[in-house]
Amino acid sequence: MSVPKGKRKKSRFEVFHNMQIIQKELVKHLMQDFGITRIADLGEAQFLDLKFERIINLCGDIVGDIHRANAMYVTTMLEYDQRRLYQDEAIANCFVLKQELQSIIDVITGLNLNKYKTSIELIEKEIHLIKSWRKSDIRLKKKIK
């Protein structure tokens, strides 16, 4: 027995949901300067401003890539390849995002590393979710061949 279409719950696409959590978490931490207790000089402040802007842009790029990939209705191999490219871009940007956070850890002293650990674990989860999504798309490829 099936549930009528009008009474079905909207399913939650975990890739989107997790990325929203990451974005919210990072923005919240950025607004609190990731728990930095002191900034030694103007150079560190400028470095952080650049890194924070880069992190926000990367989050936007990841969300955009995920949305573009999900919005594609794959009917040809060209569309499949394009969707896969967007998924690959999202994964690559997740790795770049992790590297940006790591560079802040390497350069700035007096950080609350627990905040970074949580963010990096969420990014790792996002990478895993996108890779799983990409892997599940193989059945699409078999249908269009």
Coordinates of C-alpha atoms in Angstrom, one line a residue:
M1 CA 0.0 0.0 0.0
S2 CA 1.4 3.4 -0.9
V3 CA 1.0 6.8 0.6
P4 CA -0.9 9.3 -1.5
K5 CA 1.4 11.8 -3.1
G6 CA -0.1 14.8 -1.3
K7 CA 0.4 13.2 2.1
R8 CA 4.1 12.2 1.7
K9 CA 6.7 13.8 3.8
K10 CA 9.3 15.8 1.9
S11 CA 12.5 13.8 2.0
R12 CA 15.6 15.5 3.2
F13 CA 18.6 15.3 0.9
E14 CA 21.4 14.8 3.4
V15 CA 24.1 16.3 1.2
F16 CA 22.2 19.6 1.3
H17 CA 21.3 19.3 5.0
N18 CA 24.9 18.6 6.0
M19 CA 26.3 21.5 3.9
Q20 CA 23.7 23.9 5.5
I21 CA 25.0 22.8 8.9
I22 CA 28.6 23.4 7.9
Q23 CA 27.8 26.8 6.5
K24 CA 25.9 27.8 9.6
E25 CA 28.6 26.5 11.9
L26 CA 31.5 28.2 10.0
V27 CA 29.7 31.5 9.8
K28 CA 28.9 31.4 13.5
H29 CA 32.5 30.6 14.3
L30 CA 33.8 33.3 11.8
M31 CA 31.6 35.8 13.6
Q32 CA 33.3 34.8 16.9
D33 CA 36.8 34.7 15.3
F34 CA 37.0 30.9 15.9
G35 CA 37.7 31.5 19.6
I36 CA 40.9 33.5 19.0
T37 CA 41.9 34.9 22.3
R38 CA 44.2 37.6 20.9
I39 CA 45.4 38.9 17.6
A40 CA 49.1 39.8 17.8
D41 CA 49.3 42.4 15.0
L42 CA 47.5 44.0 12.1
G43 CA 49.0 41.4 9.8
E44 CA 47.2 38.6 11.6
A45 CA 43.9 40.5 11.5
Q46 CA 44.3 41.1 7.7
F47 CA 45.2 37.4 7.2
L48 CA 42.1 36.3 9.1
D49 CA 39.9 38.7 7.1
L50 CA 41.2 37.2 3.8
K51 CA 40.8 33.6 5.1
F52 CA 37.3 34.3 6.4
E53 CA 36.2 35.8 3.1
R54 CA 37.7 32.8 1.3
I55 CA 35.9 30.3 3.5
I56 CA 32.5 32.0 3.0
N57 CA 33.1 32.0 -0.8
L58 CA 34.1 28.3 -0.8
C59 CA 30.9 27.4 1.2
G60 CA 28.9 29.2 -1.5
D61 CA 30.7 27.4 -4.3
I62 CA 30.1 24.0 -2.7
V63 CA 26.4 24.8 -2.2
G64 CA 26.2 26.0 -5.8
D65 CA 27.9 22.9 -7.2
I66 CA 25.6 20.6 -5.2
H67 CA 22.5 22.5 -6.4
R68 CA 23.6 22.5 -10.0
A69 CA 24.4 18.7 -9.9
N70 CA 21.1 17.9 -8.2
A71 CA 19.1 20.1 -10.6
M72 CA 20.2 18.2 -13.6
Y73 CA 17.7 15.6 -15.0
V74 CA 20.2 13.1 -16.6
T75 CA 19.0 11.7 -19.9
T76 CA 22.2 11.7 -21.9
M77 CA 25.9 10.8 -21.3
L78 CA 26.8 14.4 -21.7
E79 CA 24.4 15.4 -18.9
Y80 CA 25.7 12.5 -16.7
D81 CA 29.3 13.8 -17.2
Q82 CA 28.3 17.3 -16.4
R83 CA 26.5 16.2 -13.2
R84 CA 29.6 14.2 -12.2
L85 CA 31.8 17.2 -12.9
Y86 CA 29.7 19.4 -10.5
Q87 CA 29.9 16.6 -7.9
D88 CA 33.7 16.4 -8.4
E89 CA 33.9 20.2 -8.0
A90 CA 32.0 20.1 -4.8
I91 CA 34.3 17.5 -3.4
A92 CA 37.4 19.4 -4.5
N93 CA 36.1 22.6 -2.9
C94 CA 35.5 20.6 0.4
F95 CA 39.2 19.7 0.4
V96 CA 40.2 23.3 -0.3
L97 CA 37.9 24.4 2.5
K98 CA 39.6 22.0 4.9
Q99 CA 43.0 23.3 3.8
E100 CA 41.9 26.9 4.4
L101 CA 41.0 26.0 8.0
Q102 CA 44.3 24.2 8.4
S103 CA 46.2 27.2 7.2
I104 CA 44.5 29.3 9.9
I105 CA 45.5 26.7 12.5
D106 CA 49.1 26.7 11.3
V107 CA 49.5 30.5 11.3
I108 CA 47.4 31.9 14.2
T109 CA 48.2 31.1 17.8
G110 CA 45.6 31.1 20.6
L111 CA 42.9 29.2 18.7
N112 CA 40.1 27.1 20.2
L113 CA 41.0 23.9 18.3
N114 CA 37.7 22.1 19.3
K115 CA 35.8 24.5 17.0
Y116 CA 38.0 23.6 14.1
K117 CA 37.8 19.9 14.9
T118 CA 34.0 19.9 14.7
S119 CA 34.0 21.9 11.4
I120 CA 36.6 19.5 9.9
E121 CA 34.6 16.5 10.9
L122 CA 31.5 18.0 9.3
I123 CA 33.5 18.7 6.1
E124 CA 34.7 15.1 6.1
K125 CA 31.1 13.9 6.4
E126 CA 30.1 16.1 3.5
I127 CA 32.9 14.6 1.3
H128 CA 31.7 11.1 2.2
L129 CA 28.1 12.0 1.4
I130 CA 28.9 13.5 -2.0
K131 CA 31.1 10.5 -2.9
S132 CA 28.2 8.2 -1.9
W133 CA 25.8 10.3 -4.0
R134 CA 28.2 10.2 -6.9
K135 CA 28.5 6.4 -6.5
S136 CA 24.8 5.9 -6.5
D137 CA 24.6 7.8 -9.8
I138 CA 26.3 4.9 -11.5
R139 CA 22.8 3.3 -12.0
L140 CA 21.8 6.4 -14.0
K141 CA 24.7 5.8 -16.3
K142 CA 23.6 2.2 -16.8
K143 CA 20.1 3.4 -17.7
I144 CA 21.2 5.9 -20.4
K145 CA 23.8 3.7 -22.2

